[in-house]
XYZ file of C-alpha atoms in Angstrom:
379
model
C 146.466 91.516 99.958
C 142.874 90.351 100.327
C 140.079 91.913 102.377
C 136.642 90.454 103.149
C 134.009 93.118 103.896
C 130.762 92.065 105.586
C 127.842 94.498 105.893
C 124.125 94.119 105.179
C 123.802 97.652 103.770
C 124.636 97.817 100.076
C 125.414 101.544 100.023
C 128.143 101.037 102.618
C 129.522 97.924 100.896
C 129.775 99.652 97.527
C 131.632 102.656 98.953
C 134.076 100.546 100.961
C 134.652 98.146 98.065
C 135.455 101.013 95.686
C 137.952 102.694 98.042
C 139.773 99.468 98.965
C 140.154 98.465 95.322
C 141.520 101.944 94.555
C 144.139 101.293 97.222
C 145.162 98.083 95.475
C 143.537 95.488 97.721
C 141.664 92.453 96.386
C 138.170 92.637 97.850
C 135.252 90.273 98.375
C 131.982 91.517 99.877
C 129.171 89.761 101.733
C 125.766 91.266 102.539
C 125.087 88.976 105.507
C 126.992 87.336 108.311
C 126.250 83.853 107.032
C 127.492 84.710 103.544
C 130.625 86.221 105.035
C 131.393 83.059 106.975
C 130.978 80.969 103.827
C 133.246 83.258 101.762
C 135.938 83.273 104.468
C 136.857 79.612 103.883
C 137.483 79.866 100.150
C 138.770 83.452 100.001
C 141.233 83.210 102.916
C 141.434 86.992 103.451
C 144.329 88.865 105.019
C 141.813 91.026 106.915
C 138.091 90.920 107.734
C 136.098 94.177 107.949
C 132.711 93.520 109.581
C 129.676 95.446 110.839
C 127.959 94.598 114.146
C 124.257 95.214 113.494
C 123.187 92.915 110.670
C 119.852 91.313 109.906
C 120.755 87.630 110.138
C 123.312 87.706 112.959
C 125.533 89.988 114.987
C 128.962 90.777 113.641
C 130.289 89.463 116.947
C 128.921 86.033 116.003
C 131.005 86.237 112.838
C 134.052 87.180 114.892
C 133.420 84.301 117.305
C 133.068 81.829 114.436
C 136.311 82.946 112.809
C 138.300 82.954 116.032
C 136.878 79.628 117.250
C 136.540 77.562 114.090
C 138.641 79.144 111.387
C 141.645 81.313 112.147
C 142.946 82.892 115.326
C 145.403 85.195 113.554
C 143.570 86.945 110.675
C 143.141 90.626 111.675
C 139.498 91.583 112.239
C 138.423 95.228 112.076
C 134.910 96.156 113.201
C 133.290 99.221 111.629
C 129.871 99.916 113.128
C 127.402 102.544 114.254
C 126.932 100.575 117.481
C 128.571 102.631 120.232
C 127.545 100.427 123.173
C 130.702 100.126 125.308
C 129.797 96.596 126.402
C 129.495 95.493 122.774
C 132.859 97.068 121.991
C 134.541 95.364 124.951
C 132.925 92.034 124.026
C 134.457 92.455 120.578
C 137.948 92.900 121.968
C 137.419 89.959 124.327
C 136.582 87.812 121.296
C 139.781 88.904 119.594
C 139.079 91.809 117.253
C 142.074 94.012 116.419
C 140.340 97.391 116.105
C 136.894 99.040 116.364
C 135.786 102.068 114.336
C 132.621 103.950 115.269
C 130.501 105.355 112.424
C 130.345 107.985 111.164
C 133.923 107.509 110.051
C 135.830 108.800 107.041
C 137.062 106.495 104.297
C 140.521 107.992 104.856
C 140.551 106.892 108.492
C 139.301 103.432 107.516
C 142.116 103.120 104.970
C 144.724 104.287 107.482
C 143.672 101.721 110.060
C 143.687 98.925 107.516
C 147.173 99.898 106.339
C 148.342 99.865 109.945
C 147.078 96.297 110.395
C 148.182 94.641 107.147
C 150.345 97.138 105.308
C 150.114 98.842 101.926
C 149.623 96.838 98.709
C 152.484 96.897 96.218
C 150.117 98.308 93.618
C 148.276 101.384 94.843
C 145.647 102.390 92.260
C 144.160 105.175 94.325
C 143.748 108.601 92.848
C 145.343 111.566 94.589
C 143.475 112.309 97.795
C 141.025 115.197 97.496
C 140.220 117.742 100.148
C 136.602 116.494 100.228
C 136.243 114.083 103.144
C 133.913 111.172 102.416
C 132.093 109.980 105.518
C 130.529 106.570 106.045
C 127.347 107.424 107.902
C 126.056 105.640 110.973
C 122.728 104.945 109.253
C 121.585 104.339 105.702
C 119.010 106.986 104.794
C 116.728 107.202 101.770
C 115.574 110.707 100.796
C 112.714 111.352 98.369
C 112.947 114.619 96.416
C 109.757 115.412 94.450
C 110.322 117.372 91.235
C 107.843 119.113 88.963
C 109.237 121.404 86.252
C 112.466 121.986 88.180
C 114.705 122.319 85.108
C 115.760 125.867 85.953
C 115.915 125.616 89.762
C 117.530 122.237 90.375
C 120.991 122.647 91.887
C 122.603 119.444 90.676
C 126.081 120.214 92.041
C 124.741 120.626 95.584
C 122.981 117.262 95.449
C 125.984 115.430 93.961
C 128.351 117.008 96.464
C 126.207 115.941 99.419
C 125.712 112.382 98.148
C 129.433 111.935 97.486
C 130.510 113.317 100.862
C 127.890 111.497 102.942
C 128.111 107.819 102.064
C 124.999 106.107 103.331
C 122.543 108.661 101.956
C 120.571 107.748 98.829
C 118.739 110.533 96.987
C 115.679 109.409 95.027
C 114.393 112.120 92.674
C 110.746 111.616 91.715
C 109.813 113.279 88.445
C 106.145 114.203 88.839
C 105.128 114.243 85.175
C 107.150 117.369 84.384
C 106.417 119.111 81.078
C 109.883 120.684 80.738
C 113.316 119.003 80.650
C 113.370 118.048 84.331
C 113.598 114.315 83.581
C 116.602 114.870 81.290
C 118.313 117.000 83.956
C 117.699 114.298 86.560
C 119.076 111.536 84.345
C 122.217 113.599 83.759
C 122.505 114.145 87.511
C 122.309 110.386 88.077
C 125.042 109.510 85.571
C 128.195 108.543 87.410
C 126.340 108.615 90.735
C 124.148 105.543 90.280
C 125.021 104.088 93.693
C 123.638 107.033 95.663
C 121.277 108.829 93.263
C 118.249 107.349 91.492
C 115.344 108.677 89.422
C 111.763 107.454 89.757
C 109.625 108.671 86.886
C 105.882 109.271 87.137
C 104.567 109.810 83.605
C 101.519 111.766 84.768
C 101.509 114.705 87.154
C 99.843 113.642 90.392
C 100.900 116.456 92.681
C 103.548 116.593 95.385
C 101.607 114.298 97.718
C 101.486 111.456 95.220
C 105.082 111.975 94.112
C 106.313 111.697 97.703
C 104.031 108.717 98.364
C 105.290 106.830 95.318
C 108.906 107.618 96.163
C 108.603 106.525 99.795
C 106.957 103.229 98.858
C 109.624 102.670 96.191
C 112.487 103.131 98.645
C 110.731 101.105 101.340
C 111.129 97.990 99.182
C 114.878 98.144 99.843
C 115.456 96.793 103.346
C 118.862 98.432 103.794
C 117.362 101.824 104.695
C 117.183 102.570 108.417
C 115.264 105.816 107.888
C 113.257 107.356 105.057
C 112.323 110.970 104.516
C 111.682 113.709 101.994
C 113.137 117.098 101.109
C 112.115 119.901 98.744
C 113.986 120.102 95.434
C 114.700 123.826 95.854
C 116.766 123.093 98.997
C 114.955 125.790 100.955
C 115.954 123.485 103.828
C 119.623 122.724 103.389
C 121.391 119.406 103.923
C 123.044 120.424 107.175
C 119.667 120.918 108.801
C 118.327 117.712 107.271
C 121.283 115.756 108.648
C 120.511 117.240 112.083
C 116.960 115.870 111.791
C 118.399 112.411 111.089
C 120.687 112.618 114.121
C 117.766 113.576 116.373
C 115.729 110.625 115.115
C 118.643 108.255 115.667
C 119.284 109.448 119.220
C 115.642 109.394 120.377
C 112.471 107.316 120.502
C 110.650 109.535 118.006
C 109.021 108.032 114.939
C 109.079 111.283 112.935
C 111.320 114.340 113.153
C 109.968 117.264 111.168
C 111.693 120.535 110.412
C 110.103 123.695 111.755
C 110.481 127.136 110.180
C 109.803 129.027 113.384
C 111.694 132.310 113.553
C 114.132 132.372 116.466
C 117.419 133.889 117.541
C 120.340 132.651 115.462
C 118.190 131.179 112.699
C 117.996 132.412 109.115
C 114.293 132.000 108.289
C 113.212 134.091 105.305
C 109.682 134.308 103.926
C 107.871 136.824 101.776
C 105.701 138.983 104.062
C 102.464 138.007 102.287
C 103.327 134.321 102.479
C 104.188 134.691 106.145
C 100.719 136.011 106.921
C 99.054 133.274 104.878
C 101.226 130.609 106.520
C 100.300 131.824 109.990
C 96.604 131.720 109.123
C 96.835 128.230 107.626
C 98.829 126.971 110.615
C 96.129 128.209 112.987
C 93.526 126.267 111.007
C 95.734 123.159 110.951
C 96.249 123.275 114.717
C 92.502 123.512 115.263
C 92.010 120.438 113.048
C 94.810 118.388 114.581
C 93.966 119.463 118.126
C 97.663 118.998 118.851
C 100.296 121.706 119.510
C 102.363 121.330 116.329
C 103.454 124.657 114.872
C 104.664 123.878 111.333
C 103.346 120.668 109.798
C 104.024 121.959 106.274
C 107.814 122.168 106.353
C 109.083 120.107 103.410
C 111.806 118.326 105.399
C 110.868 115.209 107.357
C 112.630 111.994 108.369
C 110.955 108.914 109.845
C 111.424 105.344 111.024
C 110.948 102.809 108.241
C 108.425 100.723 110.195
C 105.696 103.390 109.921
C 106.016 103.835 106.134
C 103.302 101.304 105.133
C 100.840 102.790 107.618
C 101.433 106.333 106.367
C 101.906 105.901 102.623
C 100.074 102.783 101.371
C 96.755 104.633 101.032
C 96.704 107.634 98.626
C 96.344 111.069 100.175
C 93.125 112.995 99.570
C 94.927 116.290 98.874
C 97.726 117.161 96.454
C 99.691 119.625 98.574
C 98.913 119.452 102.296
C 99.492 115.737 102.701
C 101.760 116.555 105.670
C 98.617 117.252 107.703
C 97.285 113.865 106.657
C 100.529 112.233 107.839
C 99.980 113.772 111.282
C 96.314 112.736 111.235
C 97.184 109.150 110.281
C 99.730 109.030 113.090
C 97.097 110.308 115.535
C 94.522 107.776 114.344
C 97.010 104.910 114.678
C 98.671 105.785 118.003
C 96.096 107.991 119.701
C 96.286 111.687 120.518
C 98.318 111.372 123.720
C 100.870 108.863 122.426
C 101.482 110.514 119.049
C 102.686 113.732 120.655
C 105.544 111.717 122.129
C 106.410 110.203 118.732
C 106.636 113.347 116.560
C 109.311 115.969 117.104
C 109.306 119.423 115.533
C 112.920 120.565 115.302
C 113.609 124.237 114.512
C 115.744 124.750 111.418
C 118.824 126.922 111.459
C 118.136 128.055 107.905
C 115.123 128.187 105.611
C 114.916 130.417 102.542
C 111.860 130.782 100.345
C 112.995 130.000 96.804
C 111.764 131.970 93.808
C 109.545 130.098 91.395
C 107.381 128.307 93.949
C 104.704 126.159 92.343
C 102.133 127.265 94.945
C 100.383 130.484 93.910
C 98.343 132.807 96.121
C 95.219 131.407 94.454
C 96.339 127.912 95.447
C 96.776 129.107 99.018
C 93.084 130.011 99.135
C 92.200 126.522 97.896
C 94.141 125.035 100.797
C 91.447 126.172 103.222
C 88.916 124.054 101.335
C 91.301 121.096 101.328
C 91.792 121.429 105.080
C 88.022 121.263 105.538
C 88.021 118.073 103.456
C 90.747 116.591 105.665
C 88.856 117.520 108.834
C 85.755 115.711 107.579
C 87.580 112.665 106.183
C 89.655 112.003 109.321
C 86.948 112.864 111.819
C-alpha cells in the first residue's frame, strides 16, 4: 500500500513519513504542491495525504488537479491547520474523503488512514506507547541559549517535549561555554536530529548575541511559521511557552512575551532580593520605553517570522538586556501607538527562579548603566 504525503514543512513530513513506514506503508513525500502532482503520476499512490496552506499552491489545487486530470477514485485525506469552514467544505465539494484539523495525534492520523485503505500486510510499527505524539498546527523554531549549563540542563525534559510536540524544533546555542555544555548538547541531539539542533559559538558573546545568532540561523529555514527563545533552565516551562504560541497564532500580535507578574493561581517564585531589584529595573525600563509593558525581561518570547530581520540583523549594544532593545526596535519601526497593539504580555502560570543564575547582584547594578546606554542610543 502506497501513500503520497504532500506538505511544505519538513518537520511535519519527516514525522509522518516515519510513522507511516513503521505501519508498513510505502511512502513518498513532496515538499510542494507542484512536486506532489509530478510524483502522483509515476508513484500511483493508494492514498494522498495533503496539507492546505503551502507556499506554491493551495492543497485544494492539488486535490482539484488529481480529481480532474488524474484519478477520481484515489482516497485523498487533508491534514491541515486551516480551520476555515468554507475551505473545509470546498475540499469535500472537490472530492476529498476526510479532513483532519491540526493539532492532531499521529495515532488518529494512522487510524483514519487505516479506515480508508486498510492495514498493510506487514506492520513494522513498534508497540504503541502511552506518550501521545501531536502534529502541531504550526512549525515553531525555539532558540535556547546556553552558557556553562552542564549541571543544570534537563535533557530529558527537552527530548520529551520535542518528541511529543511534532512541529517544534529546539535549537541550542552554545555560547562559548568553558565546561562540557557542548558535549552535553551533542549527546542530547543524538537520535533527535530532526527536532533538536546545536549551533556552536566558539567565543562567548553573551546571551544577547547567542539569541541573535540562533534566531538568524533558524530564520534561514522557511518552514518555520514562528520563532522564539526560551531560557535553558526552564524557569518558564513548555506548557506556558506553548500557550504563548497559541496566543500569537490566534491574534494579530507580532510578539507574545511571557510576563512573571504575580497573580492568583500562578506559581511565580523569586528570591526576595531579586524581586526588589527586578521591580526597580522594570520601573527604569518603563520610563525609557514610555510604554506600559511590565516585564520586558522574561526569557520566553515568540514572534512572527517576518519581523526577525528587522529585530536581529543588527547586533545588540548590551549583552543581557537585549529584550529592551527588541521593544525599542519595534517602537522605532512601527511607532509608539501602533507597537502597543503588536506586542502582548501574557502572564505565565508558572515561573521559578533556578539556582545557579549567571547574573550576579553586581551584574544587576551594571544593568542600570546599560539601560542608560540604551536610552541614549535609541533616543
